[in-house]
PDB file of C-alpha atoms in Angstrom:
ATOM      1  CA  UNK P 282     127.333 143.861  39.023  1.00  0.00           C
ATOM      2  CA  UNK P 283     127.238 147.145  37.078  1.00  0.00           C
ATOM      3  CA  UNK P 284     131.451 148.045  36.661  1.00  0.00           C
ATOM      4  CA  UNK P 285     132.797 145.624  33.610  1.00  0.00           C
ATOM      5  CA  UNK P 286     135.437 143.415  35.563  1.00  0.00           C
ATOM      6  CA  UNK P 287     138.792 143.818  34.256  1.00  0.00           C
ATOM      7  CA  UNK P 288     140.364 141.112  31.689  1.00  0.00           C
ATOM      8  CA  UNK P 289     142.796 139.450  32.744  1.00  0.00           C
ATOM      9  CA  UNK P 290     144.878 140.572  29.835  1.00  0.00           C
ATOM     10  CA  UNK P 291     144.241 143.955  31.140  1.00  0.00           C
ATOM     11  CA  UNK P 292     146.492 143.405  34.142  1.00  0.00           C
ATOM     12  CA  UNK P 293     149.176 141.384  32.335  1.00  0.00           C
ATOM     13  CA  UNK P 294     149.538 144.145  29.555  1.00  0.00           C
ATOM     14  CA  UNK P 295     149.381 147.348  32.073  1.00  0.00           C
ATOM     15  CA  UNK P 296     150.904 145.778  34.913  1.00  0.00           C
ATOM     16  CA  UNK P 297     152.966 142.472  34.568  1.00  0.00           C
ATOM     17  CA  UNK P 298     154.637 143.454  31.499  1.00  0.00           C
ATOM     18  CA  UNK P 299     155.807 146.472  32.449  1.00  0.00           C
ATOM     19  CA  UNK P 300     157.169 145.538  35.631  1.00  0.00           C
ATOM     20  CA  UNK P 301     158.771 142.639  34.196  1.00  0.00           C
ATOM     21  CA  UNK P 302     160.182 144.181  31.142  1.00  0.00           C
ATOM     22  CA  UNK P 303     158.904 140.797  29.204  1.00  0.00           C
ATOM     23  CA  UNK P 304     157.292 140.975  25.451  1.00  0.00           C
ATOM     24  CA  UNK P 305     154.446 139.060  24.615  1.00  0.00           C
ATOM     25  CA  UNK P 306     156.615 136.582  22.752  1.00  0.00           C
ATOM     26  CA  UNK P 307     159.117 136.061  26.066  1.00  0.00           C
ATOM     27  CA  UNK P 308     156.088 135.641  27.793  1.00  0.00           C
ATOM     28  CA  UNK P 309     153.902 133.007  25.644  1.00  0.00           C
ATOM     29  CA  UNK P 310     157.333 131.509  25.484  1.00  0.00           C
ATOM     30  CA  UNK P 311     157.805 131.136  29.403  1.00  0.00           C
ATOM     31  CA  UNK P 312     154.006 129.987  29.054  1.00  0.00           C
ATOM     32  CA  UNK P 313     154.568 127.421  26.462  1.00  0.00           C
ATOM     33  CA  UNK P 314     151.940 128.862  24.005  1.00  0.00           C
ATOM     34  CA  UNK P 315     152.212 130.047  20.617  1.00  0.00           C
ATOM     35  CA  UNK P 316     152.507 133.877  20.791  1.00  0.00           C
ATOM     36  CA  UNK P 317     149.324 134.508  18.668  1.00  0.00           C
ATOM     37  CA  UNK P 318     147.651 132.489  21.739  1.00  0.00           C
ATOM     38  CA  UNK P 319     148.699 135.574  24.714  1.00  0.00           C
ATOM     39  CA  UNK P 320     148.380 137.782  22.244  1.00  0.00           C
ATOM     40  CA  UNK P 321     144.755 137.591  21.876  1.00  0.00           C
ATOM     41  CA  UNK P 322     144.980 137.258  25.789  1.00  0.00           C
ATOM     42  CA  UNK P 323     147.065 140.625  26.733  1.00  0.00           C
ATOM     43  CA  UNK P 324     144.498 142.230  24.049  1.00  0.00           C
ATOM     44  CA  UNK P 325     141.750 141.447  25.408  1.00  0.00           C
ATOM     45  CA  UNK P 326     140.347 139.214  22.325  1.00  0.00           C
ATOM     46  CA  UNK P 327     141.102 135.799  23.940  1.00  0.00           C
ATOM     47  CA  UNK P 328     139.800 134.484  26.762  1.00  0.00           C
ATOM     48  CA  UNK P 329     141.986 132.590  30.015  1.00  0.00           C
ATOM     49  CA  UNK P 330     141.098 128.758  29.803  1.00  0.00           C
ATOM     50  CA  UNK P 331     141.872 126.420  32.282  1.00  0.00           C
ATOM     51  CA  UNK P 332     145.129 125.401  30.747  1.00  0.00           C
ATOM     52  CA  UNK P 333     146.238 129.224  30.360  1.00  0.00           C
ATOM     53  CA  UNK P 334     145.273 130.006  34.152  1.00  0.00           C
ATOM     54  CA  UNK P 335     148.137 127.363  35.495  1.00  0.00           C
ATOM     55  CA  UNK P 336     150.615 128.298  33.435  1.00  0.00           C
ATOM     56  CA  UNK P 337     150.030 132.216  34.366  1.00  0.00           C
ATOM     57  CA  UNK P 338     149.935 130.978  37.469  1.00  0.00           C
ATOM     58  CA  UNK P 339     153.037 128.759  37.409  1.00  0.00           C
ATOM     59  CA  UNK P 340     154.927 131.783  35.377  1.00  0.00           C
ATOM     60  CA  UNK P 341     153.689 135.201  36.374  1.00  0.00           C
ATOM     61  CA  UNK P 342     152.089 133.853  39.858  1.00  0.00           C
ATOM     62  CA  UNK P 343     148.394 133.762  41.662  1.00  0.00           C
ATOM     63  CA  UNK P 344     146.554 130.929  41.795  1.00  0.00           C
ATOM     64  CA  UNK P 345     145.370 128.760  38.987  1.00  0.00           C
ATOM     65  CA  UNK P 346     141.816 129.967  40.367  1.00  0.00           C
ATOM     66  CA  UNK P 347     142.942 133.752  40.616  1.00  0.00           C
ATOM     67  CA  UNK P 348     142.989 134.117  36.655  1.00  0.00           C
ATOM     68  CA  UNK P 349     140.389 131.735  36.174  1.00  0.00           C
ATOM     69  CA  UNK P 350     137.845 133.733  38.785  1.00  0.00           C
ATOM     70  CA  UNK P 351     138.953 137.413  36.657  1.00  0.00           C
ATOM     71  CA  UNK P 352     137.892 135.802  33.892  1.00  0.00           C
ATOM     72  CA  UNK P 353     134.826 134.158  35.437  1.00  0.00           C
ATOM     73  CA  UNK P 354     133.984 137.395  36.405  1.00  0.00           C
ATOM     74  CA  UNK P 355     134.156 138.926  33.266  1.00  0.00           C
ATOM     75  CA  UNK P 356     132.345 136.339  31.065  1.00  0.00           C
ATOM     76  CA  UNK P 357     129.591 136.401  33.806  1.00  0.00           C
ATOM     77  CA  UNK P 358     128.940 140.221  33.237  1.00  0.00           C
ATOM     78  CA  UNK P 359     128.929 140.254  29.455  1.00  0.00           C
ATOM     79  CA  UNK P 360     126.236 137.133  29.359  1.00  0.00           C
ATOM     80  CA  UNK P 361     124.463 138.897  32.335  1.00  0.00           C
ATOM     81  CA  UNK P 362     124.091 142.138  29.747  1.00  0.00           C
ATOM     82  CA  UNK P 363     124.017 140.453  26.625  1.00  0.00           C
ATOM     83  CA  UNK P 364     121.478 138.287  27.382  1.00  0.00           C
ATOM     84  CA  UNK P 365     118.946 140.302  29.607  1.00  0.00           C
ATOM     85  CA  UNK P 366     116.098 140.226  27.885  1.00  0.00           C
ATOM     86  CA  UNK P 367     116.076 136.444  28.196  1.00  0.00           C
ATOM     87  CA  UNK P 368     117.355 135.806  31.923  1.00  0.00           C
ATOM     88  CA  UNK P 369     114.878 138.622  33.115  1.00  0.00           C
ATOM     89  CA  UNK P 370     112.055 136.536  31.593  1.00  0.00           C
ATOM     90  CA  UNK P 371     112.955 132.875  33.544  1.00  0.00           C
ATOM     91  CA  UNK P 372     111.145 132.206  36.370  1.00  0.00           C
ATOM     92  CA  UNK P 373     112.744 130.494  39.856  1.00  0.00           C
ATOM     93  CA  UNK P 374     110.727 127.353  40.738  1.00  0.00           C
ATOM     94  CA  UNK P 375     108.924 127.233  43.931  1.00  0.00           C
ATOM     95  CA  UNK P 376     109.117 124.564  46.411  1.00  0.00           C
ATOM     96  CA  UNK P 377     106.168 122.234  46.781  1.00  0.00           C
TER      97      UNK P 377
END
């Protein structure tokens, strides 16, 4: 995977937010969470736990596993690059 997978905050900030005219504070609000908590999300600083995924889902829409995979997806790349010096040196075991 070369392309860095969006954040999931990416698409609520350019996308949800402005089609549904709500603020970060209406929308931790709808969500239940303080707004310091989707604040960190829409910016990109926080990431979407478990917890966070059904309520986005429940609010905004998408499956629990929809916002849960974006993030996945993300967190995968940045350990995949971060840590390349140390995956590239593990070996696969064989089968006897």
């Amino acid at each position: 995977m070369n392309r860095k997978p969006s954040h999931p905050g990416a698409l609520i900030r350019n996308v949800v937010l402005p089609e549904t005219r709500l603020t970060v504070s209406s929308l931790a609000a709808r969500c239940g969470v303080a707004r310091n908590t989707m604040s960190k999300i829409v910016n990109e600083r926080g990431a979407v736990t478990e917890d966070i995924a059904i309520r986005l889902s429940r609010v905004l829409g998408g499956s629990p596993e929809f916002w849960l995979a974006m993030q996945s997806r993300l967190t995968l790349w940045r350990l995949e690059k971060e840590n390349k010096d140390i995956y590239s040196r593990m070996e696969r075991i064989q089968a006897a």
